[in-house]
CSV table of C-alpha atoms in Angstrom, one decimal:
chain,number,residue,atom,x,y,z
H,1,MET,CA,4.1,-4.0,-7.1
H,2,GLU,CA,1.1,-1.7,-6.5
H,3,ALA,CA,1.6,-1.1,-2.9
H,4,GLY,CA,-1.2,1.4,-2.8
H,5,GLY,CA,-3.9,-0.9,-4.1
H,6,ALA,CA,-5.5,-1.7,-7.5
H,7,GLN,CA,-8.7,-2.6,-9.2
H,8,ARG,CA,-8.4,-5.0,-12.1
H,9,GLU,CA,-9.7,-8.4,-13.3
H,10,ALA,CA,-11.7,-10.9,-11.3
H,11,ALA,CA,-10.0,-13.9,-9.8
H,12,GLN,CA,-10.7,-17.5,-10.6
H,13,PRO,CA,-11.7,-20.6,-8.6
H,14,VAL,CA,-9.5,-21.9,-5.7
H,15,LEU,CA,-7.4,-24.9,-6.6
H,16,ASN,CA,-4.3,-26.6,-5.3
H,17,VAL,CA,-4.4,-25.1,-1.9
H,18,SER,CA,-1.1,-25.2,0.1
H,19,GLU,CA,0.7,-24.0,3.2
H,20,GLU,CA,-0.8,-20.5,3.6
H,21,THR,CA,-4.5,-20.7,4.4
H,22,PRO,CA,-6.7,-19.3,3.2
H,23,VAL,CA,-5.3,-18.7,-0.3
H,24,ALA,CA,-7.9,-17.3,-2.6
H,25,GLY,CA,-7.6,-13.7,-3.8
H,26,VAL,CA,-11.4,-13.8,-4.2
H,27,LEU,CA,-13.0,-14.3,-0.8
H,28,ARG,CA,-13.7,-18.0,-0.7
H,29,ALA,CA,-13.6,-20.9,1.8
H,30,VAL,CA,-10.1,-22.3,2.2
H,31,ASP,CA,-9.5,-25.9,3.3
H,32,THR,CA,-11.0,-27.5,0.2
H,33,GLU,CA,-9.9,-27.7,-3.4
H,34,GLU,CA,-13.5,-27.4,-4.6
H,35,GLU,CA,-14.7,-24.0,-5.8
H,36,THR,CA,-17.0,-22.2,-3.3
H,37,PRO,CA,-19.1,-19.0,-3.9
H,38,ALA,CA,-17.5,-15.6,-3.5
H,39,ALA,CA,-18.5,-13.8,-0.4
H,40,ALA,CA,-21.4,-11.5,-1.2
H,41,GLY,CA,-19.8,-10.3,-4.4
H,42,GLN,CA,-16.7,-8.9,-2.6
H,43,VAL,CA,-13.5,-9.4,-4.7
H,44,VAL,CA,-10.0,-8.5,-3.6
H,45,THR,CA,-7.0,-9.4,-5.8
H,46,PRO,CA,-4.0,-7.5,-7.0
H,47,TYR,CA,-5.9,-6.9,-10.2
H,48,GLU,CA,-9.4,-6.1,-9.0
H,49,VAL,CA,-11.0,-4.6,-5.8
H,50,SER,CA,-14.7,-4.5,-5.8
H,51,ALA,CA,-17.5,-4.8,-3.3
H,52,PRO,CA,-21.3,-4.4,-3.0
H,53,VAL,CA,-22.9,-1.3,-1.6
H,54,GLY,CA,-21.2,-0.4,1.7
H,55,GLY,CA,-17.6,-1.0,0.6
H,56,ILE,CA,-15.1,-3.7,1.6
H,57,ASP,CA,-15.9,-5.7,4.6
H,58,TYR,CA,-12.4,-5.7,6.2
H,59,GLU,CA,-13.3,-8.0,9.1
H,60,LYS,CA,-14.5,-10.6,6.6
H,61,LEU,CA,-11.4,-10.0,4.5
H,62,ILE,CA,-9.1,-10.7,7.5
H,63,ASN,CA,-10.9,-14.0,8.2
H,64,GLN,CA,-10.9,-15.1,4.6
H,65,PHE,CA,-7.3,-14.2,3.9
H,66,GLY,CA,-6.1,-15.7,7.2
H,67,CYS,CA,-4.1,-12.6,8.3
H,68,GLU,CA,-4.4,-11.0,11.8
H,69,ARG,CA,-5.9,-7.7,13.0
H,70,ILE,CA,-3.4,-5.1,14.3
H,71,ASP,CA,-4.8,-4.4,17.8
H,72,ALA,CA,-4.0,-1.8,20.4
H,73,ALA,CA,-1.4,-4.0,22.1
H,74,ILE,CA,0.7,-4.2,18.9
H,75,VAL,CA,0.4,-0.4,18.4
H,76,ASP,CA,1.5,0.2,21.9
H,77,ARG,CA,4.4,-2.2,21.5
H,78,ILE,CA,5.7,-0.5,18.4
H,79,SER,CA,5.5,2.8,20.2
H,80,CYS,CA,7.5,1.4,23.2
H,81,LEU,CA,10.1,-0.3,21.0
H,82,THR,CA,10.7,2.8,18.8
H,83,ALA,CA,10.4,5.4,21.6
H,84,ARG,CA,8.2,7.5,19.4
H,85,PRO,CA,4.4,8.0,19.0
H,86,PRO,CA,2.8,5.5,16.6
H,87,HIS,CA,2.0,6.9,13.1
H,88,ARG,CA,-1.6,8.1,12.7
H,89,PHE,CA,-2.1,5.3,10.1
H,90,LEU,CA,-1.5,2.9,13.0
H,91,ARG,CA,-3.5,4.9,15.6
H,92,ARG,CA,-6.5,5.1,13.3
H,93,GLY,CA,-6.5,1.6,12.0
H,94,ILE,CA,-5.6,2.4,8.4
H,95,PHE,CA,-2.8,-0.2,8.6
H,96,PHE,CA,-5.0,-2.7,10.2
H,97,ALA,CA,-3.8,-6.3,9.4
H,98,HIS,CA,-0.6,-8.2,9.5
H,99,ARG,CA,1.2,-11.5,9.0
H,100,ASP,CA,3.9,-12.3,11.5
H,101,LEU,CA,4.5,-8.7,12.6
H,102,ASN,CA,5.0,-9.9,16.2
H,103,THR,CA,7.9,-12.0,14.9
H,104,ILE,CA,9.6,-8.9,13.5
H,105,LEU,CA,9.0,-7.1,16.8
H,106,ASP,CA,10.4,-10.0,18.8
H,107,LEU,CA,13.5,-10.0,16.7
H,108,TYR,CA,13.9,-6.3,17.0
H,109,GLU,CA,13.4,-6.4,20.7
H,110,ALA,CA,16.2,-9.0,20.9
H,111,GLY,CA,18.6,-6.8,19.0
H,112,GLU,CA,18.2,-8.5,15.6
H,113,LYS,CA,17.8,-6.7,12.3
H,114,PHE,CA,15.3,-6.8,9.5
H,115,TYR,CA,14.7,-4.9,6.2
H,116,LEU,CA,11.7,-3.2,4.5
H,117,TYR,CA,10.4,-3.9,1.0
H,118,THR,CA,7.7,-2.0,-0.8
H,119,GLY,CA,7.1,-0.9,-4.4
H,120,ARG,CA,5.2,0.9,-7.1
H,121,GLY,CA,3.9,-0.1,-10.5
H,122,PRO,CA,4.8,3.0,-12.6
H,123,SER,CA,1.8,3.2,-15.0
H,124,SER,CA,1.2,7.0,-14.8
H,125,GLU,CA,3.1,10.3,-15.0
H,126,SER,CA,1.6,11.6,-11.7
H,127,LEU,CA,0.8,9.9,-8.4
H,128,HIS,CA,-2.4,10.5,-6.6
H,129,LEU,CA,-2.7,10.7,-2.9
H,130,GLY,CA,-3.6,7.0,-2.5
H,131,HIS,CA,-0.2,6.1,-4.0
H,132,LEU,CA,1.5,8.1,-1.3
H,133,ILE,CA,0.0,6.2,1.6
H,134,PRO,CA,2.4,3.2,1.6
H,135,PHE,CA,5.4,5.4,1.1
H,136,MET,CA,4.5,7.8,3.9
H,137,PHE,CA,4.0,4.9,6.2
H,138,THR,CA,7.2,3.1,5.0
H,139,LYS,CA,9.2,6.3,5.7
H,140,TYR,CA,7.9,6.2,9.3
H,141,LEU,CA,8.9,2.6,9.7
H,142,GLN,CA,12.4,3.3,8.3
H,143,ASP,CA,12.9,6.3,10.6
H,144,ALA,CA,11.4,4.6,13.6
H,145,PHE,CA,13.3,1.2,13.4
H,146,LYS,CA,16.4,2.6,11.6
H,147,VAL,CA,16.5,-0.2,9.0
H,148,PRO,CA,17.2,-0.5,5.3
H,149,LEU,CA,14.6,-0.4,2.6
H,150,VAL,CA,14.4,-1.7,-1.0
H,151,ILE,CA,11.8,-0.2,-3.3
H,152,GLN,CA,10.8,-2.1,-6.4
H,153,LEU,CA,9.6,-0.2,-9.5
H,154,THR,CA,7.8,-2.8,-11.6
H,155,ASP,CA,8.2,-1.3,-15.0
H,156,ASP,CA,8.1,-4.9,-16.5
H,157,GLU,CA,4.7,-5.5,-14.9
H,158,LYS,CA,3.3,-2.3,-16.5
H,159,PHE,CA,4.6,-3.4,-19.9
H,160,LEU,CA,2.9,-6.7,-19.5
H,161,TRP,CA,-0.5,-5.4,-18.3
H,162,LYS,CA,-0.8,-2.0,-19.9
H,163,ASN,CA,-0.6,-0.7,-23.5
H,164,LEU,CA,2.8,0.9,-22.9
H,165,THR,CA,6.1,0.5,-24.6
H,166,ILE,CA,9.2,-0.7,-22.7
H,167,ALA,CA,10.8,2.7,-23.1
H,168,GLU,CA,7.7,4.5,-21.7
H,169,CYS,CA,7.6,2.1,-18.7
H,170,LYS,CA,11.2,2.8,-18.0
H,171,ARG,CA,10.7,6.6,-18.2
H,172,LEU,CA,7.6,6.5,-16.0
H,173,ALA,CA,9.6,4.5,-13.4
H,174,ARG,CA,12.2,7.3,-13.1
H,175,GLU,CA,9.5,9.9,-12.9
H,176,ASN,CA,7.7,8.0,-10.1
H,177,ALA,CA,11.0,7.5,-8.4
H,178,LYS,CA,11.3,11.3,-8.0
H,179,ASP,CA,7.9,11.4,-6.2
H,180,ILE,CA,9.0,8.5,-4.0
H,181,ILE,CA,12.3,10.2,-3.1
H,182,ALA,CA,10.4,13.4,-2.4
H,183,CYS,CA,8.7,11.5,0.5
H,184,GLY,CA,12.0,11.9,2.4
H,185,PHE,CA,13.7,8.5,2.4
H,186,ASP,CA,17.2,8.2,3.8
H,187,ILE,CA,19.6,7.6,0.9
H,188,GLU,CA,22.0,5.9,3.4
H,189,ARG,CA,19.3,3.2,4.0
H,190,THR,CA,17.4,3.1,0.7
H,191,PHE,CA,17.9,1.3,-2.6
H,192,ILE,CA,15.5,1.9,-5.4
H,193,PHE,CA,15.5,-0.4,-8.4
H,194,THR,CA,13.6,-1.0,-11.6
H,195,ASP,CA,13.0,-4.6,-12.6
H,196,ILE,CA,14.0,-4.1,-16.3
H,197,ASN,CA,17.4,-2.7,-15.2
H,198,TYR,CA,18.1,-4.8,-12.1
H,199,ILE,CA,16.9,-8.3,-12.6
H,200,GLY,CA,19.7,-10.9,-13.1
H,201,ARG,CA,22.2,-13.0,-11.2
H,202,GLU,CA,21.0,-13.8,-7.6
H,203,PHE,CA,17.7,-12.0,-8.1
H,204,TYR,CA,17.0,-14.2,-11.1
H,205,GLU,CA,18.1,-17.3,-9.3
H,206,ASN,CA,15.5,-16.6,-6.6
H,207,MET,CA,12.9,-16.1,-9.3
H,208,LEU,CA,13.7,-19.5,-10.7
H,209,GLN,CA,13.4,-21.1,-7.3
H,210,VAL,CA,9.9,-19.6,-6.9
H,211,GLN,CA,8.8,-20.5,-10.4
H,212,LYS,CA,9.7,-24.2,-9.9
H,213,ARG,CA,7.6,-24.5,-6.8
H,214,VAL,CA,4.4,-22.6,-7.8
H,215,THR,CA,1.9,-24.4,-10.0
H,216,PHE,CA,-0.3,-22.8,-12.6
H,217,ASN,CA,-3.3,-23.8,-10.6
H,218,LYS,CA,-2.0,-21.9,-7.6
H,219,LEU,CA,-1.6,-18.8,-9.6
H,220,LYS,CA,-5.1,-19.3,-11.0
H,221,ALA,CA,-6.5,-19.5,-7.5
H,222,LEU,CA,-4.5,-16.7,-6.0
H,223,LEU,CA,-4.3,-14.1,-8.8
H,224,GLY,CA,-6.9,-15.1,-11.4
H,225,ILE,CA,-4.3,-16.0,-14.1
H,226,THR,CA,-6.0,-17.9,-16.9
H,227,PRO,CA,-4.8,-20.1,-19.8
H,228,GLU,CA,-5.7,-17.2,-22.1
H,229,ASP,CA,-3.2,-14.8,-20.4
H,230,HIS,CA,0.2,-14.5,-22.0
H,231,ILE,CA,3.1,-16.1,-20.3
H,232,GLY,CA,4.5,-12.9,-19.0
H,233,LYS,CA,1.6,-12.7,-16.5
H,234,VAL,CA,2.4,-16.2,-15.4
H,235,ILE,CA,6.1,-15.4,-14.7
H,236,PHE,CA,5.6,-12.0,-13.1
H,237,PRO,CA,4.5,-13.1,-9.6
H,238,SER,CA,8.0,-14.6,-9.1
H,239,VAL,CA,9.5,-11.1,-9.8
H,240,GLN,CA,7.4,-9.6,-7.0
H,241,ALA,CA,8.4,-12.4,-4.7
H,242,ALA,CA,12.1,-12.2,-5.1
H,243,PRO,CA,12.7,-8.9,-3.2
H,244,SER,CA,11.4,-10.7,-0.1
H,245,PHE,CA,14.6,-12.7,0.0
H,246,PRO,CA,17.8,-10.9,1.1
H,247,SER,CA,20.1,-12.8,-1.3
H,248,SER,CA,18.4,-11.0,-4.1
H,249,PHE,CA,20.5,-8.0,-3.0
H,250,PRO,CA,24.1,-9.2,-2.6
H,251,HIS,CA,25.5,-5.7,-2.6
H,252,LEU,CA,23.4,-5.1,0.6
H,253,PHE,CA,22.9,-8.3,2.4
H,254,SER,CA,25.7,-10.6,1.3
H,255,GLY,CA,26.1,-13.5,3.8
H,256,ASN,CA,22.9,-12.7,5.6
H,257,ASP,CA,20.4,-15.0,3.8
H,258,GLN,CA,18.2,-15.4,6.9
H,259,LEU,CA,17.5,-11.7,7.4
H,260,ARG,CA,13.8,-11.1,7.9
H,261,CYS,CA,11.8,-8.9,5.6
H,262,LEU,CA,8.7,-6.7,6.5
H,263,ILE,CA,6.5,-5.6,3.6
H,264,PRO,CA,4.1,-2.6,4.0
H,265,CYS,CA,1.4,-2.7,1.4
H,266,ALA,CA,-2.3,-2.5,0.7
H,267,ILE,CA,-4.2,-5.7,1.5
H,268,ASP,CA,-4.9,-6.4,-2.2
H,269,GLN,CA,-1.2,-7.4,-2.5
H,270,ASP,CA,-1.6,-10.1,0.0
H,271,PRO,CA,-2.2,-12.9,-2.6
H,272,TYR,CA,1.3,-12.3,-4.0
H,273,PHE,CA,2.9,-12.8,-0.6
H,274,ARG,CA,0.8,-15.7,0.4
H,275,MET,CA,2.4,-17.4,-2.6
H,276,THR,CA,5.8,-16.1,-1.5
H,277,ARG,CA,5.4,-17.3,2.1
H,278,ASP,CA,4.3,-20.7,0.9
H,279,VAL,CA,7.6,-21.3,-0.9
H,280,ALA,CA,10.1,-19.3,1.2
H,281,GLN,CA,11.2,-22.0,3.6
H,282,LYS,CA,11.3,-24.6,0.8
H,283,ILE,CA,14.0,-22.6,-0.9
H,284,GLY,CA,16.0,-21.8,2.3
H,285,PHE,CA,14.6,-18.4,3.4
H,286,GLN,CA,12.5,-16.9,6.1
H,287,LYS,CA,8.9,-16.1,5.4
H,288,PRO,CA,8.4,-12.3,4.8
H,289,SER,CA,6.1,-10.5,7.3
H,290,LEU,CA,3.4,-8.1,6.1
H,291,ILE,CA,1.7,-5.0,7.5
H,292,GLU,CA,-1.3,-4.2,5.4
H,293,SER,CA,-3.5,-1.2,4.8
H,294,SER,CA,-7.1,-0.6,3.9
H,295,PHE,CA,-7.9,1.1,0.6
H,296,PHE,CA,-7.9,4.8,-0.1
H,297,PRO,CA,-11.3,5.8,-1.5
H,298,ALA,CA,-12.1,7.7,-4.7
H,299,LEU,CA,-13.6,11.2,-4.3
H,300,GLN,CA,-16.9,9.7,-5.4
H,301,GLY,CA,-16.9,7.1,-2.6
H,302,GLU,CA,-15.8,3.6,-1.8
H,303,ASN,CA,-18.0,2.0,-4.4
H,304,THR,CA,-16.2,3.7,-7.3
H,305,LYS,CA,-12.5,3.6,-8.2
H,306,MET,CA,-9.8,6.2,-8.9
H,307,SER,CA,-9.2,6.1,-12.6
H,308,ALA,CA,-6.5,7.7,-14.8
H,309,SER,CA,-9.2,8.3,-17.4
H,310,ASP,CA,-11.2,10.4,-14.8
H,311,PRO,CA,-8.9,13.0,-13.3
H,312,ASN,CA,-11.8,14.1,-11.0
H,313,SER,CA,-11.8,10.8,-9.2
H,314,ALA,CA,-8.6,11.6,-7.2
H,315,ILE,CA,-6.4,14.3,-5.9
H,316,TYR,CA,-3.0,14.2,-7.7
H,317,VAL,CA,0.3,15.4,-6.3
H,318,THR,CA,0.5,17.8,-9.3
H,319,ASP,CA,-2.8,19.5,-8.5
H,320,SER,CA,-2.9,23.2,-7.7
H,321,SER,CA,-4.7,24.5,-4.6
H,322,LYS,CA,-7.5,25.7,-6.9
H,323,GLN,CA,-7.9,22.3,-8.5
H,324,ILE,CA,-8.0,20.6,-5.1
H,325,LYS,CA,-10.7,23.0,-3.9
H,326,THR,CA,-12.8,22.4,-7.1
H,327,LYS,CA,-12.4,18.7,-6.8
H,328,VAL,CA,-13.3,18.5,-3.1
H,329,ASN,CA,-16.2,20.9,-3.4
H,330,LYS,CA,-17.7,19.4,-6.6
H,331,TYR,CA,-16.9,15.7,-6.5
H,332,ALA,CA,-16.2,14.6,-2.9
H,333,LEU,CA,-19.1,12.5,-1.8
H,334,SER,CA,-20.8,14.0,1.2
H,335,GLY,CA,-22.5,12.2,4.1
H,336,GLY,CA,-24.4,15.4,4.9
H,337,GLN,CA,-28.2,15.8,4.4
H,338,ASP,CA,-29.9,17.4,1.5
H,339,SER,CA,-30.8,20.6,3.3
H,340,VAL,CA,-29.4,22.6,6.2
H,341,LEU,CA,-32.5,22.1,8.2
H,342,LEU,CA,-32.4,18.4,7.8
H,343,HIS,CA,-28.7,18.3,8.4
H,344,ARG,CA,-29.1,20.2,11.7
H,345,LYS,CA,-31.7,17.6,12.7
H,346,LEU,CA,-30.1,14.4,11.5
H,347,GLY,CA,-26.4,15.1,11.2
H,348,ALA,CA,-23.9,13.5,8.8
H,349,ASN,CA,-23.5,9.9,7.8
H,350,LEU,CA,-19.7,9.5,8.5
H,351,ASP,CA,-19.7,5.9,7.1
H,352,VAL,CA,-20.0,7.3,3.5
H,353,ASP,CA,-18.6,10.8,3.9
H,354,VAL,CA,-15.4,11.1,1.8
H,355,PRO,CA,-14.1,14.4,3.3
H,356,ILE,CA,-14.1,12.7,6.7
H,357,LYS,CA,-12.4,9.6,5.3
H,358,TYR,CA,-9.7,11.8,3.7
H,359,LEU,CA,-9.2,13.8,7.0
H,360,ASN,CA,-8.8,10.4,8.7
H,361,PHE,CA,-5.8,9.8,6.5
H,362,PHE,CA,-4.2,13.2,6.4
H,363,LEU,CA,-5.3,15.4,9.4
H,364,GLN,CA,-2.5,15.2,11.9
H,365,ASP,CA,-4.4,16.4,15.0
H,366,ASP,CA,-6.3,13.5,16.6
H,367,ASP,CA,-8.3,15.9,18.9
H,368,GLU,CA,-9.4,18.1,16.0
H,369,LEU,CA,-10.5,15.0,14.0
H,370,GLU,CA,-12.5,13.6,16.9
H,371,HIS,CA,-14.0,17.1,17.5
H,372,ILE,CA,-15.3,17.2,13.9
H,373,LYS,CA,-16.6,13.7,13.9
H,374,LYS,CA,-18.3,13.3,17.3
H,375,TYR,CA,-20.6,15.2,19.7
H,376,GLU,CA,-18.9,17.2,22.4
H,377,THR,CA,-19.9,20.3,24.4
H,378,GLN,CA,-18.7,22.7,21.6
H,379,HIS,CA,-20.8,23.8,18.7
H,380,GLN,CA,-19.4,22.6,15.4
H,381,GLU,CA,-19.6,18.8,15.3
H,382,TYR,CA,-20.4,17.2,11.9
H,383,LYS,CA,-22.0,14.0,13.1
H,384,GLU,CA,-24.5,15.9,15.2
H,385,GLY,CA,-25.3,18.4,12.5
H,386,ARG,CA,-23.5,21.3,14.2
H,387,MET,CA,-20.9,21.4,11.5
H,388,LEU,CA,-22.0,21.7,7.8
H,389,THR,CA,-20.5,19.8,4.9
H,390,GLY,CA,-19.1,23.0,3.5
H,391,GLU,CA,-17.1,23.6,6.6
H,392,VAL,CA,-15.7,20.1,6.6
H,393,LYS,CA,-14.7,20.4,2.9
H,394,GLN,CA,-13.1,23.7,3.6
H,395,ARG,CA,-10.9,22.1,6.3
H,396,LEU,CA,-10.0,19.3,4.0
H,397,VAL,CA,-9.0,21.7,1.2
H,398,GLU,CA,-6.6,23.4,3.6
H,399,VAL,CA,-5.1,20.1,4.8
H,400,LEU,CA,-4.7,18.7,1.2
H,401,SER,CA,-3.4,21.9,-0.2
H,402,GLU,CA,-0.7,22.1,2.4
H,403,LEU,CA,0.2,18.4,1.9
H,404,VAL,CA,0.4,18.6,-1.9
H,405,ALA,CA,2.3,21.9,-1.9
H,406,THR,CA,4.9,20.5,0.5
H,407,HIS,CA,5.3,17.4,-1.7
H,408,GLN,CA,5.7,19.6,-4.8
H,409,ARG,CA,8.4,21.7,-3.2
H,410,ALA,CA,10.3,18.5,-2.2
H,411,ARG,CA,9.7,17.0,-5.7
H,412,ALA,CA,11.2,20.1,-7.4
H,413,GLN,CA,14.4,19.5,-5.5
H,414,VAL,CA,14.9,15.9,-6.8
H,415,THR,CA,17.3,15.8,-9.7
H,416,GLU,CA,18.2,13.1,-12.2
H,417,GLU,CA,21.5,12.7,-10.4
H,418,MET,CA,19.6,12.0,-7.1
H,419,VAL,CA,17.6,9.3,-8.9
H,420,ASP,CA,20.8,7.8,-10.1
H,421,ALA,CA,22.3,7.9,-6.6
H,422,PHE,CA,19.3,6.1,-5.0
H,423,MET,CA,19.5,3.5,-7.8
H,424,ALA,CA,23.2,3.0,-7.7
H,425,LEU,CA,24.5,-0.5,-6.9
H,426,ARG,CA,26.4,0.2,-3.7
H,427,PRO,CA,26.8,-1.0,-0.2
H,428,LEU,CA,24.9,0.9,2.5
H,429,PRO,CA,27.4,0.8,5.5
H,430,ASN,CA,25.1,2.8,7.8
H,431,MET,CA,21.9,1.1,6.9
H,432,PHE,CA,21.4,-0.3,10.4
H,433,GLY,CA,23.0,2.6,12.2
C-alpha cells in the first residue's frame, strides 16, 4: 500500500461495473460498461498519477470517483467529538475527500469502536516528506479517537512491481518501519506487519474470499491490470483488501468481525478500496470507510513527479539542513515574477508556487500562513508582491529543517528491538482505552 500516493502505469478501459460507482481508476463515465474517453488526459490510479498543465482537478476527481468532499461541518464535528482542534491537514483541505466517514463518526458518537488501517510500500531506503503525510495524519487520528491501528508494509508488492529481491524488500520494510515508528505511534495501540512474514490463516482466508468475487475485468477497469501482467499483480489487490476486515487480525479483534475500519490514504489508493467495498458485505464484513488526501507535489511542481532517480525532486527525511536549503533555493518552483520590480507590481502566483504549497502542509501557524499568502495591512505579503520569493523560501527552509531534524532525532532512538515489539503478534488490551 502506497498511502502517500504514486505515479505508475496508465489504467485500462472500464468493464464489468458493480456496486461502487464510479469505478474507473482513470477518470471515466461510470454507469455503462462501454469505454468512454479519459477526462482531459487526467489519470489517477495506484500506479499512475498524471494530469495536464494545471495539476489534478480534485473536484472532477471527487465526482468521477464517487466519493464525497470533506466540508466544514465534518471538520467541526471531528473537533467536537475528539475535544481537540482539527489537524491542519483537515483545516486546510489536504485531507479533502471521504467515503462513509460520517458513519464512523456516528458510531463513535454512539460509543462504538473502530480501527485504523494504513500502509507503506517499502521500495526505498529513505522516505521523503510526501511519504510522511499519511502517517502524520494517522497519528493524529489515533491520538484523537484513541483507537487501534494496523500498518501494512507491502514488501510483497514491491517484489512484484520493482526490480528487487525478496531479501531486499524485507530489509527495506524494516528500515521503513523505523521511520514510521519515529512518527510517534502508541505501541499499545499499534500493530505493524509485513505481508511476507504475516500472511496466512485468517488473513489468507479473507484474501481467498476477495479473489473469488473479483473478476479480471474488474481489476482491468480499476487498476489497469492487463493479460500481459504476471499473475502476482492480479493477486495482490486482495492482499491490500484483507486488512480492511477485522478477522484478518485474530490476535487483536477475535470475535469482533463487524468492527468498522477507517483508512487514511492518498486518493490514488481509492480504486483498491472501491474493489474492497464492493465485496465486503458479500463476504460478511462491513465496508471500510476512507479519508483521502490530495497529492504532495515535487519540488519542480505539480506537473512533475518525485523520483528516486532524481534526489532533487524531493526533500528526504535523511537530508541535512544544508541539503534542504540548497534544494529549496535551487529547485523549488516559484510563483514569483522574473524581476523584483515586476514582482512588486504583480505579486506571486500562489497556484503554482511550491514553497507556499509546502508551507500549507507543514507550517503550523494558520495566521502566519495567511499573512504570507494574502494582502493585509502589514508589509510582507507574498501574493501582493510585498514579500519576495527568497523570503518565502527562507521561511520554508526553517520549517522543513526543524521538521526533518526532529524526525531524525526520533528515528535515531528506534532500535531493532522496538521494531520487533511493534511487529510482535500480541493482544493490545489497552487499544481502546
